[in-house]
PDB file of N, CA and C in Angstrom:
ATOM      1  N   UNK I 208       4.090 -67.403  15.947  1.00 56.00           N
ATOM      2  CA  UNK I 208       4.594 -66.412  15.023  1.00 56.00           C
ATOM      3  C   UNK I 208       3.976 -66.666  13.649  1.00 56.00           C
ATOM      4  N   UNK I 209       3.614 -65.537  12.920  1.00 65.00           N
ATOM      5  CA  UNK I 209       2.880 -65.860  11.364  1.00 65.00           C
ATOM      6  C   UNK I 209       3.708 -66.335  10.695  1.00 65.00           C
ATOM      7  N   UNK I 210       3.770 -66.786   9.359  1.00 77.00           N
ATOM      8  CA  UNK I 210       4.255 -67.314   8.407  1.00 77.00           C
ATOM      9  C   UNK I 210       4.734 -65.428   8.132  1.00 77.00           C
ATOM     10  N   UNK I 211       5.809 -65.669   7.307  1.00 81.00           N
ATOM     11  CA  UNK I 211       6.955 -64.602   6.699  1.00 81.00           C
ATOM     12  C   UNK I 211       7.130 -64.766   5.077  1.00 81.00           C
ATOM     13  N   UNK I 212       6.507 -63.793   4.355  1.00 82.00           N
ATOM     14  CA  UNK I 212       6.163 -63.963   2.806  1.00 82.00           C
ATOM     15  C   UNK I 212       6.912 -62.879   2.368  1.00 82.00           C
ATOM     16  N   UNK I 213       7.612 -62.785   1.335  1.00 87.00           N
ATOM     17  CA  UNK I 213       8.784 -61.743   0.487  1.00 87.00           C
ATOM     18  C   UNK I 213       7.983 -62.284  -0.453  1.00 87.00           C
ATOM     19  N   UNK I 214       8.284 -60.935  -1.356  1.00 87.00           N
ATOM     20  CA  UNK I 214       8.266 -61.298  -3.233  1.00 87.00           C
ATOM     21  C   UNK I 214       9.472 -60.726  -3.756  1.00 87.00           C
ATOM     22  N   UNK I 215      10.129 -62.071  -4.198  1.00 87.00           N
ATOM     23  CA  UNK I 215      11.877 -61.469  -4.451  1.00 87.00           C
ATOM     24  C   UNK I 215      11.887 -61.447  -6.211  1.00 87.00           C
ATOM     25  N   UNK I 216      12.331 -60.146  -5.595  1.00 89.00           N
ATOM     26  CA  UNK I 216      11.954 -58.712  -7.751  1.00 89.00           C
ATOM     27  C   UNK I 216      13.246 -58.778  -7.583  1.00 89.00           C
ATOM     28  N   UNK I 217      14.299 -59.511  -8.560  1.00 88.00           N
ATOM     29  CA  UNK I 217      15.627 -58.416  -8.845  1.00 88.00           C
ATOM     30  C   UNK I 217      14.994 -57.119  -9.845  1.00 88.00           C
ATOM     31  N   UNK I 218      14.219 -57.039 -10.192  1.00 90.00           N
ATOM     32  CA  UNK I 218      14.381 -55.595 -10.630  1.00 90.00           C
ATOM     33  C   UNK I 218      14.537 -54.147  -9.854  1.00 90.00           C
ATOM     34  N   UNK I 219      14.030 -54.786  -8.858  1.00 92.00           N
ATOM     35  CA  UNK I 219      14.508 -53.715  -8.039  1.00 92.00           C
ATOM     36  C   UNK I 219      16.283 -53.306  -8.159  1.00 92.00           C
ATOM     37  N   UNK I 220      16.564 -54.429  -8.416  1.00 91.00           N
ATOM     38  CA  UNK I 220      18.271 -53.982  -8.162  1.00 91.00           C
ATOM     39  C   UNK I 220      18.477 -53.171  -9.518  1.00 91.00           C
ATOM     40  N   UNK I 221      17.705 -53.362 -10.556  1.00 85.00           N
ATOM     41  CA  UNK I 221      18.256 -53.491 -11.773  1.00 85.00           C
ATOM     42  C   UNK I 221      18.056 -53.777 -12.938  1.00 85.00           C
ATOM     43  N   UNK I 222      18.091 -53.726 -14.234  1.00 76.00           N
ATOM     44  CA  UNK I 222      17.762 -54.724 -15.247  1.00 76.00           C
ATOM     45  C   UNK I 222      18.186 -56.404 -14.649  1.00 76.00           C
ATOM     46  N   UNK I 223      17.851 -57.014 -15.006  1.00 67.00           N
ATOM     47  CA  UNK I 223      18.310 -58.297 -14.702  1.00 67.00           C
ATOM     48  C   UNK I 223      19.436 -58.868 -15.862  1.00 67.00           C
ATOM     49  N   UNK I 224      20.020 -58.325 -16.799  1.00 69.00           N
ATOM     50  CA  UNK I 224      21.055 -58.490 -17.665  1.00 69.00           C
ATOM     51  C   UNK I 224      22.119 -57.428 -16.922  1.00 69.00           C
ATOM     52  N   UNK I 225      21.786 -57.149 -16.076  1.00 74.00           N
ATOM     53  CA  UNK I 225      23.046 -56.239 -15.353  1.00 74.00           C
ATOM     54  C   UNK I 225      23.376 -56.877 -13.692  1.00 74.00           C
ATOM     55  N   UNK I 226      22.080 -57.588 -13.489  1.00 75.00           N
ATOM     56  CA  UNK I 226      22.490 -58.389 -11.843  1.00 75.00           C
ATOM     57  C   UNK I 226      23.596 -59.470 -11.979  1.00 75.00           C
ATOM     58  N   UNK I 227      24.391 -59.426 -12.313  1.00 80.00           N
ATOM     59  CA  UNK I 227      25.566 -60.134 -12.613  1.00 80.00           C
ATOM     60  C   UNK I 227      26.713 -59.566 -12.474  1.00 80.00           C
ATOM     61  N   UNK I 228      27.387 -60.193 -11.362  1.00 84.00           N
ATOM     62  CA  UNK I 228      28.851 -59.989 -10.720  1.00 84.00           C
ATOM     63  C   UNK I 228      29.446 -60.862 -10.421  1.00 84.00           C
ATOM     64  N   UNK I 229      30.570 -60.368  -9.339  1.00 86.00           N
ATOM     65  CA  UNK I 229      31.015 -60.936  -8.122  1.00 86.00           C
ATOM     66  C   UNK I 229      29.806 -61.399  -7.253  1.00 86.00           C
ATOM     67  N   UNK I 230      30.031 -62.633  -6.791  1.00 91.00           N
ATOM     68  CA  UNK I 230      29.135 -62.563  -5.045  1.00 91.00           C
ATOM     69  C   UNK I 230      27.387 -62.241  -6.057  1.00 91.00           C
ATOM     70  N   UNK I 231      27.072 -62.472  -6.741  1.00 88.00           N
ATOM     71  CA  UNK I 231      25.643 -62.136  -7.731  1.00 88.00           C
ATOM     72  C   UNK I 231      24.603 -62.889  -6.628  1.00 88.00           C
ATOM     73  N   UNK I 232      24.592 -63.806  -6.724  1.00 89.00           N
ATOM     74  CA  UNK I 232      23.483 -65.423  -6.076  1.00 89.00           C
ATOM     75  C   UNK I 232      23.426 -64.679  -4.602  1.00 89.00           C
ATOM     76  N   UNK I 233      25.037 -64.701  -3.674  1.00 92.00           N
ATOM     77  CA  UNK I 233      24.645 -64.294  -2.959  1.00 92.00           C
ATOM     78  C   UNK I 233      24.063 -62.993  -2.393  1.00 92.00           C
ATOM     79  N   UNK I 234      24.099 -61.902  -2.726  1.00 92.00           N
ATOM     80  CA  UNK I 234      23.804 -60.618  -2.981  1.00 92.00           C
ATOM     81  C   UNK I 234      21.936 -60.655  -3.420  1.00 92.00           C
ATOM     82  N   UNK I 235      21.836 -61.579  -4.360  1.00 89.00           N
ATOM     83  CA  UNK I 235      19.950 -61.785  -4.477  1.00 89.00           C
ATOM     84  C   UNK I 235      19.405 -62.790  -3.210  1.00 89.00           C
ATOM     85  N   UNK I 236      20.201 -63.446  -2.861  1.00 92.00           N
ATOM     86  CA  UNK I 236      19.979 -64.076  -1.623  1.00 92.00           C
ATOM     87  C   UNK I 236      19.748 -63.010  -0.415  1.00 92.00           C
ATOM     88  N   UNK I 237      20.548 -62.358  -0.761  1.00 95.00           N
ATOM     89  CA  UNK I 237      20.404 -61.405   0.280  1.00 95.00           C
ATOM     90  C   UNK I 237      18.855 -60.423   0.364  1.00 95.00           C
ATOM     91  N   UNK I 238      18.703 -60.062  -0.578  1.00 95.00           N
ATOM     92  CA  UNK I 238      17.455 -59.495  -1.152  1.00 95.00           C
ATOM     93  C   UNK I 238      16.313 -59.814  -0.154  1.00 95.00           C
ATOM     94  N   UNK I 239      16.223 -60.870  -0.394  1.00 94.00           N
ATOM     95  CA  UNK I 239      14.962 -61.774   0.693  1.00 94.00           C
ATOM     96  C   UNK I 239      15.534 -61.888   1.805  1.00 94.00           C
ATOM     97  N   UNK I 240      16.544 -62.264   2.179  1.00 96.00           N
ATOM     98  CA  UNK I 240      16.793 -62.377   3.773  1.00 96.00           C
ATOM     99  C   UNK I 240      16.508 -60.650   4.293  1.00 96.00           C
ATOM    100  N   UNK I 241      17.347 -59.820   3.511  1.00 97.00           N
ATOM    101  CA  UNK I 241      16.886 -57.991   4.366  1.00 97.00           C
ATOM    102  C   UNK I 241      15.281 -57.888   3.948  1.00 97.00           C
ATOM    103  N   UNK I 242      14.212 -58.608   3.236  1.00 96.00           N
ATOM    104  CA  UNK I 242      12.991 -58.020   3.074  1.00 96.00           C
ATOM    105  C   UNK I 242      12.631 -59.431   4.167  1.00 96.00           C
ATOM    106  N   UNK I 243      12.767 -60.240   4.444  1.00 95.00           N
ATOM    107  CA  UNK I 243      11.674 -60.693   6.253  1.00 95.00           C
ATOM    108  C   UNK I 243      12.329 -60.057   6.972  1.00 95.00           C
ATOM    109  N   UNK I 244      13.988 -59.612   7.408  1.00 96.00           N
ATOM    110  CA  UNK I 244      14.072 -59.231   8.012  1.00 96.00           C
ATOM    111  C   UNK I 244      13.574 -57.708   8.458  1.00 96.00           C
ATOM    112  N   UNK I 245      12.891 -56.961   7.709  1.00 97.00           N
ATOM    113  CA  UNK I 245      12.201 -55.738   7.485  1.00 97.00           C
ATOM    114  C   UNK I 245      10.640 -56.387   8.057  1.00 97.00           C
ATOM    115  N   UNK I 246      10.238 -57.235   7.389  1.00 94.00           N
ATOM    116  CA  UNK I 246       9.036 -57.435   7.723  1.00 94.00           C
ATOM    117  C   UNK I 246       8.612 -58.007   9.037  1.00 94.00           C
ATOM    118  N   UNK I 247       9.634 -58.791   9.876  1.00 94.00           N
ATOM    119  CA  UNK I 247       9.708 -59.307  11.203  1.00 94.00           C
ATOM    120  C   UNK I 247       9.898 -58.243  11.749  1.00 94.00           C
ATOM    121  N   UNK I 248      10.185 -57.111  12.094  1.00 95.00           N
ATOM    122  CA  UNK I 248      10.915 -56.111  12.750  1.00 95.00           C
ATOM    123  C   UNK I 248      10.224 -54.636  12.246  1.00 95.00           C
ATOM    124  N   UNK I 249       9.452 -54.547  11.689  1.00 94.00           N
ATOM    125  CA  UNK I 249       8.749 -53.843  11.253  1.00 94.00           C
ATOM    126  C   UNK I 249       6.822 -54.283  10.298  1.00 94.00           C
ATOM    127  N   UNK I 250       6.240 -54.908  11.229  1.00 92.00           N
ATOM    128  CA  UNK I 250       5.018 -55.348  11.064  1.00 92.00           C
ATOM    129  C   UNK I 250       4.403 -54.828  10.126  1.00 92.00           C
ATOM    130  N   UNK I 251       4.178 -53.698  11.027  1.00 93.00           N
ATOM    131  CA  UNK I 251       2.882 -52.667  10.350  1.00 93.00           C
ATOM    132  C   UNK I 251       3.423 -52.134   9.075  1.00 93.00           C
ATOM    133  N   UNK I 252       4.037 -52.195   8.553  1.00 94.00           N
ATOM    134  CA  UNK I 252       5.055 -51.608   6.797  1.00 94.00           C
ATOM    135  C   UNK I 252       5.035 -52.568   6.307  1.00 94.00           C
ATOM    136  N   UNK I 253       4.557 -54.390   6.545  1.00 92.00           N
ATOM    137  CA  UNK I 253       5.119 -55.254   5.824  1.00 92.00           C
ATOM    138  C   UNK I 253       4.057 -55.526   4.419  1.00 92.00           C
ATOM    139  N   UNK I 254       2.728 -55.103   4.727  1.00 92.00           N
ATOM    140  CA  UNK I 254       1.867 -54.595   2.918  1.00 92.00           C
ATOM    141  C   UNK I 254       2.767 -53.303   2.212  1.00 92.00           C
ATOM    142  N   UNK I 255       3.718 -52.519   2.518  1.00 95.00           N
ATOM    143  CA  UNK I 255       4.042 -51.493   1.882  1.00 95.00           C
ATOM    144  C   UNK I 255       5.393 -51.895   1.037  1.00 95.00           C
ATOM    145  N   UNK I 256       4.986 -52.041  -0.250  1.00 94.00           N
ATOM    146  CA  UNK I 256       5.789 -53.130  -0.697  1.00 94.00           C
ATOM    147  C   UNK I 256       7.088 -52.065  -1.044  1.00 94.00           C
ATOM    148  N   UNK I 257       6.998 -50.772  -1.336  1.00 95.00           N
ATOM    149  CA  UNK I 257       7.821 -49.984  -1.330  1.00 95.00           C
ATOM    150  C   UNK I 257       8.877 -50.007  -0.650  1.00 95.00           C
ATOM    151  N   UNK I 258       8.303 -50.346   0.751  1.00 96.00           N
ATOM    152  CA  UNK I 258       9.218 -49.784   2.066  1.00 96.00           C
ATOM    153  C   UNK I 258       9.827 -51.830   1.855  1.00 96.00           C
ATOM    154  N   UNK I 259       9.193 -52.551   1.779  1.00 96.00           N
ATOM    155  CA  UNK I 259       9.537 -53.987   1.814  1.00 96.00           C
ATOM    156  C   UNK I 259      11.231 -53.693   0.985  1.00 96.00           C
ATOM    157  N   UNK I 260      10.901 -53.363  -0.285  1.00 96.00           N
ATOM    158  CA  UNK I 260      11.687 -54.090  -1.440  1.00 96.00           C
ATOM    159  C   UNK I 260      12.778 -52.690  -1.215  1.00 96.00           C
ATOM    160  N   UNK I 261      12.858 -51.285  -0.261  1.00 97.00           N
ATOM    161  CA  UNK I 261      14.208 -50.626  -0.459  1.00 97.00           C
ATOM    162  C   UNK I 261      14.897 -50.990   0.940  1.00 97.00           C
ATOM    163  N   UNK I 262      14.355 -52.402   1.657  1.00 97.00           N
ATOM    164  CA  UNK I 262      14.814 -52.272   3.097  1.00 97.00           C
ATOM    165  C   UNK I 262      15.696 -53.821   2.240  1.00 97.00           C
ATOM    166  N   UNK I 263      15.145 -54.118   1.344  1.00 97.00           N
ATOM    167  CA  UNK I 263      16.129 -55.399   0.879  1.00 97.00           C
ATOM    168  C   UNK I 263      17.264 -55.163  -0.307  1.00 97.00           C
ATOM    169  N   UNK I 264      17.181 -53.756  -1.166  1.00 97.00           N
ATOM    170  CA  UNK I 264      18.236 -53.380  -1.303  1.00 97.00           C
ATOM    171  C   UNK I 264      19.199 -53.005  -0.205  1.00 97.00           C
ATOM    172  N   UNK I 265      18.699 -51.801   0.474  1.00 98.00           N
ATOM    173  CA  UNK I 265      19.622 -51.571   1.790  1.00 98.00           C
ATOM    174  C   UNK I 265      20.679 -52.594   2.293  1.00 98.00           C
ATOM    175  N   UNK I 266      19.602 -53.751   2.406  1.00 97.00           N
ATOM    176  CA  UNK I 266      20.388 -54.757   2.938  1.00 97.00           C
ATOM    177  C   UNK I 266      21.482 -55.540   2.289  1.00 97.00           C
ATOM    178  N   UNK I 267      21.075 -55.635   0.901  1.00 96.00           N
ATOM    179  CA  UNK I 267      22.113 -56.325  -0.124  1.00 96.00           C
ATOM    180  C   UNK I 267      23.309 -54.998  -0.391  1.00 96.00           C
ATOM    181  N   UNK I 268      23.006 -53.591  -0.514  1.00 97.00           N
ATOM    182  CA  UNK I 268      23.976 -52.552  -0.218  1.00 97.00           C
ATOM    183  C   UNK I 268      25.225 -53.061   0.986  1.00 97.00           C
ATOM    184  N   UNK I 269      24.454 -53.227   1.852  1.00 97.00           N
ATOM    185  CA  UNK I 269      25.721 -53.721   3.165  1.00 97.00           C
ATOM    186  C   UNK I 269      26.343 -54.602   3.249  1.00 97.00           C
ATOM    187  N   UNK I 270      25.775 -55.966   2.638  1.00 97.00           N
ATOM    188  CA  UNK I 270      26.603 -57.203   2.198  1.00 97.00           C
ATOM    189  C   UNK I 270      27.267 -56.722   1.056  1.00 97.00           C
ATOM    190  N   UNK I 271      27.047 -56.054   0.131  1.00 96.00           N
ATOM    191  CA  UNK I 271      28.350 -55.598  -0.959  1.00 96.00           C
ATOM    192  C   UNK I 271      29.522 -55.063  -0.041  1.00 96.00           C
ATOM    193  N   UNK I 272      28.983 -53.736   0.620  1.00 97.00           N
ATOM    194  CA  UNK I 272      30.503 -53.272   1.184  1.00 97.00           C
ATOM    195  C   UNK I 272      30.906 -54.364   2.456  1.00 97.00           C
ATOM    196  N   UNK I 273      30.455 -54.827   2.774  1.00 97.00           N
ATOM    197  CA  UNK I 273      31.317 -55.819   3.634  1.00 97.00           C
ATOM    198  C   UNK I 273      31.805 -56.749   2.784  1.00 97.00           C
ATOM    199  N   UNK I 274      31.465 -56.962   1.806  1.00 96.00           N
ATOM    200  CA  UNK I 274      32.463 -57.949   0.998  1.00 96.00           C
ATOM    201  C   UNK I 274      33.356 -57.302   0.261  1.00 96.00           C
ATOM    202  N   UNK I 275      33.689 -55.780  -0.236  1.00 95.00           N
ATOM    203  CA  UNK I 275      34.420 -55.148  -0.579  1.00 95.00           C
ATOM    204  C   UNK I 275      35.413 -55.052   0.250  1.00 95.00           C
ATOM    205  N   UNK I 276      35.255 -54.865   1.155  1.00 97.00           N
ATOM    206  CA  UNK I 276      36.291 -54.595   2.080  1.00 97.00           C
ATOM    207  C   UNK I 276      36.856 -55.899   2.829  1.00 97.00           C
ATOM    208  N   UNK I 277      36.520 -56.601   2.757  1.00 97.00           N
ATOM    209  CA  UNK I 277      37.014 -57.928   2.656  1.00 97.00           C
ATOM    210  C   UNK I 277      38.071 -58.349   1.244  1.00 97.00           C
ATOM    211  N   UNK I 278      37.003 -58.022   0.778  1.00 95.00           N
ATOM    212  CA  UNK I 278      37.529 -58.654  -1.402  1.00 95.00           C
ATOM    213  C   UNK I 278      37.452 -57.581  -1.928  1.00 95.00           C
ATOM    214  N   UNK I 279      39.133 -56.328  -1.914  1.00 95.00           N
ATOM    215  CA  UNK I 279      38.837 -55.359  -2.383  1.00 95.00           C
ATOM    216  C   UNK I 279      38.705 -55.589  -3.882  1.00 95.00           C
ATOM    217  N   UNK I 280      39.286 -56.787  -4.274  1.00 94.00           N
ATOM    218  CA  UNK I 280      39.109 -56.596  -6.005  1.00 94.00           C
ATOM    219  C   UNK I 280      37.616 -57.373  -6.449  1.00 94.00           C
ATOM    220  N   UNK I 281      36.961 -57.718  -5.542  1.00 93.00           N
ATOM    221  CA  UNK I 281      35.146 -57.852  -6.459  1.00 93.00           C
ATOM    222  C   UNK I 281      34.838 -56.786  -7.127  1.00 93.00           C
ATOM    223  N   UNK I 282      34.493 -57.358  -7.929  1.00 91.00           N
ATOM    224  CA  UNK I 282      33.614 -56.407  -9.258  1.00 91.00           C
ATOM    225  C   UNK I 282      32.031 -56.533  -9.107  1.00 91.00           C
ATOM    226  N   UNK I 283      31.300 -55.461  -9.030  1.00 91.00           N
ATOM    227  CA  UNK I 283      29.928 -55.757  -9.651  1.00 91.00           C
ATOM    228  C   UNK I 283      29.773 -53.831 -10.115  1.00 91.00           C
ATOM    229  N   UNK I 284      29.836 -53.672 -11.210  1.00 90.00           N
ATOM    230  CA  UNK I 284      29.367 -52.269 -11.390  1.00 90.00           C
ATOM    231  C   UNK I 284      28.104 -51.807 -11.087  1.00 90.00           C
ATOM    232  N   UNK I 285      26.908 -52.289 -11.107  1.00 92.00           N
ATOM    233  CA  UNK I 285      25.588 -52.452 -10.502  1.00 92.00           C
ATOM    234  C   UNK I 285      25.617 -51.882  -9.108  1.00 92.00           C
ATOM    235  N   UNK I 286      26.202 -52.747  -8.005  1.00 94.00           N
ATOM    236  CA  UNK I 286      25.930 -52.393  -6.885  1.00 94.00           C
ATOM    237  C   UNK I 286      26.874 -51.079  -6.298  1.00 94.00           C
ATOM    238  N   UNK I 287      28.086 -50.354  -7.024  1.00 94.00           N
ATOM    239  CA  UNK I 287      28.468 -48.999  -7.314  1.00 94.00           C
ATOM    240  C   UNK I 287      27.759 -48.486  -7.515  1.00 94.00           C
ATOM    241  N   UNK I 288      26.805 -48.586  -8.849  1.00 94.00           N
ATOM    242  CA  UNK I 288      26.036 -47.528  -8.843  1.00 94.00           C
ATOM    243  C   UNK I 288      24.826 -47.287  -7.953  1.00 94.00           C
ATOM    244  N   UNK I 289      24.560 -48.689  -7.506  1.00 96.00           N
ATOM    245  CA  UNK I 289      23.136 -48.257  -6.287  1.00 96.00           C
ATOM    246  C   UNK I 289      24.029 -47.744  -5.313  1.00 96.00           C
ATOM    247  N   UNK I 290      25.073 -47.924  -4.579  1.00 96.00           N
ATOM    248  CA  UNK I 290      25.527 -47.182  -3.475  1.00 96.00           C
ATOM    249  C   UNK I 290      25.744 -45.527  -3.827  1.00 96.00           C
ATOM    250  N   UNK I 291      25.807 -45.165  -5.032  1.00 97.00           N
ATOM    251  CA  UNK I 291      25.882 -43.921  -5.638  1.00 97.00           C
ATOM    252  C   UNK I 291      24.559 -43.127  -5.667  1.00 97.00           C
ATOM    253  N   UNK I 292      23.691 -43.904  -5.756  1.00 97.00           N
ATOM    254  CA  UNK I 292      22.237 -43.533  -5.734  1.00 97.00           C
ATOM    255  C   UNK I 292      22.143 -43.652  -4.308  1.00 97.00           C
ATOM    256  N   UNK I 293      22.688 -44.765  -3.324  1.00 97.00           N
ATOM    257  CA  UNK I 293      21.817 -44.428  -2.149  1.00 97.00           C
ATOM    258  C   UNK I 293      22.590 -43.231  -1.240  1.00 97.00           C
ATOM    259  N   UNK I 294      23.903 -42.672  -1.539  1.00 97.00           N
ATOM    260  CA  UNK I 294      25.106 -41.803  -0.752  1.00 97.00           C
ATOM    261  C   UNK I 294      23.832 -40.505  -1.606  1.00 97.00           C
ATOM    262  N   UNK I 295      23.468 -40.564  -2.705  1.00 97.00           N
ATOM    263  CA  UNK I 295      22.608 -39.206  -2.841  1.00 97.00           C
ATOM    264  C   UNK I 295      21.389 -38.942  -2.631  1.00 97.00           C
ATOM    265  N   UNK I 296      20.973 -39.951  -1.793  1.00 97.00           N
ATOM    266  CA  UNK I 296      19.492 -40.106  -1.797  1.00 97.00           C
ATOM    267  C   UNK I 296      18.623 -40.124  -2.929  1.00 97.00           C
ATOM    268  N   UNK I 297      18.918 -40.681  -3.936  1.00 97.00           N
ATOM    269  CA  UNK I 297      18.090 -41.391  -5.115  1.00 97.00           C
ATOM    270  C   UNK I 297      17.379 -42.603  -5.226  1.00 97.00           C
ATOM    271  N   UNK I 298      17.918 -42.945  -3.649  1.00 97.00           N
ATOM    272  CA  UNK I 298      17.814 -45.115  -4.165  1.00 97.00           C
ATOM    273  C   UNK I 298      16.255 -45.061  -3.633  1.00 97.00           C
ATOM    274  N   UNK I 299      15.798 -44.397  -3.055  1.00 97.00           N
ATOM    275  CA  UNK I 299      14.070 -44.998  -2.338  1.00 97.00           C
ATOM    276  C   UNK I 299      13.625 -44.662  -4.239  1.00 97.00           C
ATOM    277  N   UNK I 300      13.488 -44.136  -5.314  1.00 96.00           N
ATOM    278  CA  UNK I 300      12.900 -43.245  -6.366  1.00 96.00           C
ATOM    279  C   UNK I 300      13.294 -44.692  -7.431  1.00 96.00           C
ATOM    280  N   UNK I 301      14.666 -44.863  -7.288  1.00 96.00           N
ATOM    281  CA  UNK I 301      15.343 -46.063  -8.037  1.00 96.00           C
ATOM    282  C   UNK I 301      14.122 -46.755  -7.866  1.00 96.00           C
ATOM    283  N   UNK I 302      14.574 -47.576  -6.557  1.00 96.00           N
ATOM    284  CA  UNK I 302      13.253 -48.787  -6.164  1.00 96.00           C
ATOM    285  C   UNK I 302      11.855 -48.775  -6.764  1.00 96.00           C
ATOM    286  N   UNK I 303      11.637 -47.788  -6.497  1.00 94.00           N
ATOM    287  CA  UNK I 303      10.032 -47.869  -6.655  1.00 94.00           C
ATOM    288  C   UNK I 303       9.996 -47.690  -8.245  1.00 94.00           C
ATOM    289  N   UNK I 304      10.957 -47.250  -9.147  1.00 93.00           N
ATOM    290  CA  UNK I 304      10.950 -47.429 -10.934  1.00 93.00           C
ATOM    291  C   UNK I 304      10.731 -48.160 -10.589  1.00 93.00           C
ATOM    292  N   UNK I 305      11.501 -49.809 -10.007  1.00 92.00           N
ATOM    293  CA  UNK I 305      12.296 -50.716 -10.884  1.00 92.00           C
ATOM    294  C   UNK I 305      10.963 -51.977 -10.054  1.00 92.00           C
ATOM    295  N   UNK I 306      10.123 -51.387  -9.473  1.00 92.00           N
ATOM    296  CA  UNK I 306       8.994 -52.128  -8.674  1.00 92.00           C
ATOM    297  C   UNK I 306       7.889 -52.631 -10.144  1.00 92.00           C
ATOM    298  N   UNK I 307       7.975 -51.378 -10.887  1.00 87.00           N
ATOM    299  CA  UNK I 307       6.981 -51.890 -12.016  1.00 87.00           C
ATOM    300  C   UNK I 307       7.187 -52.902 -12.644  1.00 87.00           C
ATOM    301  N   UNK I 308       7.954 -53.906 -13.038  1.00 81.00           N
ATOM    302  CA  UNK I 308       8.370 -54.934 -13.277  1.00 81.00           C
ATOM    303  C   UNK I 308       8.128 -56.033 -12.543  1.00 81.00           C
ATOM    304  N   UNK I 309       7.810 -55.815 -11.296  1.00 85.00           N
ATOM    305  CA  UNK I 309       7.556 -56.890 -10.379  1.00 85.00           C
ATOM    306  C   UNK I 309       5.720 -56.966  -9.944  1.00 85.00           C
ATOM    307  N   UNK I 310       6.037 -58.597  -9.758  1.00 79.00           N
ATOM    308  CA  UNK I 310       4.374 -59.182  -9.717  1.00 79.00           C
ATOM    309  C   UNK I 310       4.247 -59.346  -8.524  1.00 79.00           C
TER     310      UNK I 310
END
């Protein structure tokens, strides 16, 4: 099996003076675990850094609401508003802003 390479951008999520919550560390942890898991499971997309970095929001999206609903009182206003962007289909447009920031 090849070696498995992420480039973990919180900007994608965000300003980085706003990636700060509840559950924060783990939630950017998450980031990289949903972008190999995108890239193991989807090969041929894994140069498309686009498709890389909104399959690792996605993924940090789903660890929020499973921890919401677990911990209805966590706070992170951040990841409200990306679930607001992704319920309207805004979040692939989000991502790819918040890509310019990343090396």
């Amino acid at each position: 099996m090849p070696d498995i390479t992420v480039k973990l951008c919180t900007n994608v999520l965000g300003e980085s003076k706003r990636v700060k919550g509840d559950y924060d560390s783990e939630l950017v942890g998450q980031l990289a675990y949903s972008q190999a898991k995108f890239v193991i499971e989807d090969p041929d997309k894994a140069q498309d850094d686009a498709a890389v970095y909104l399959a690792g929001v996605e993924g940090v999206l789903r660890t929020w609401q499973a921890i919401k609903t677990a911990k209805p009182k966590a706070k992170f206003p951040l990841m409200d508003e990306l679930l607001q962007k992704q319920q309207g289909g805004t979040l692939p447009e989000y991502v790819k802003s918040g890509m310019s920031g990343c090396k």
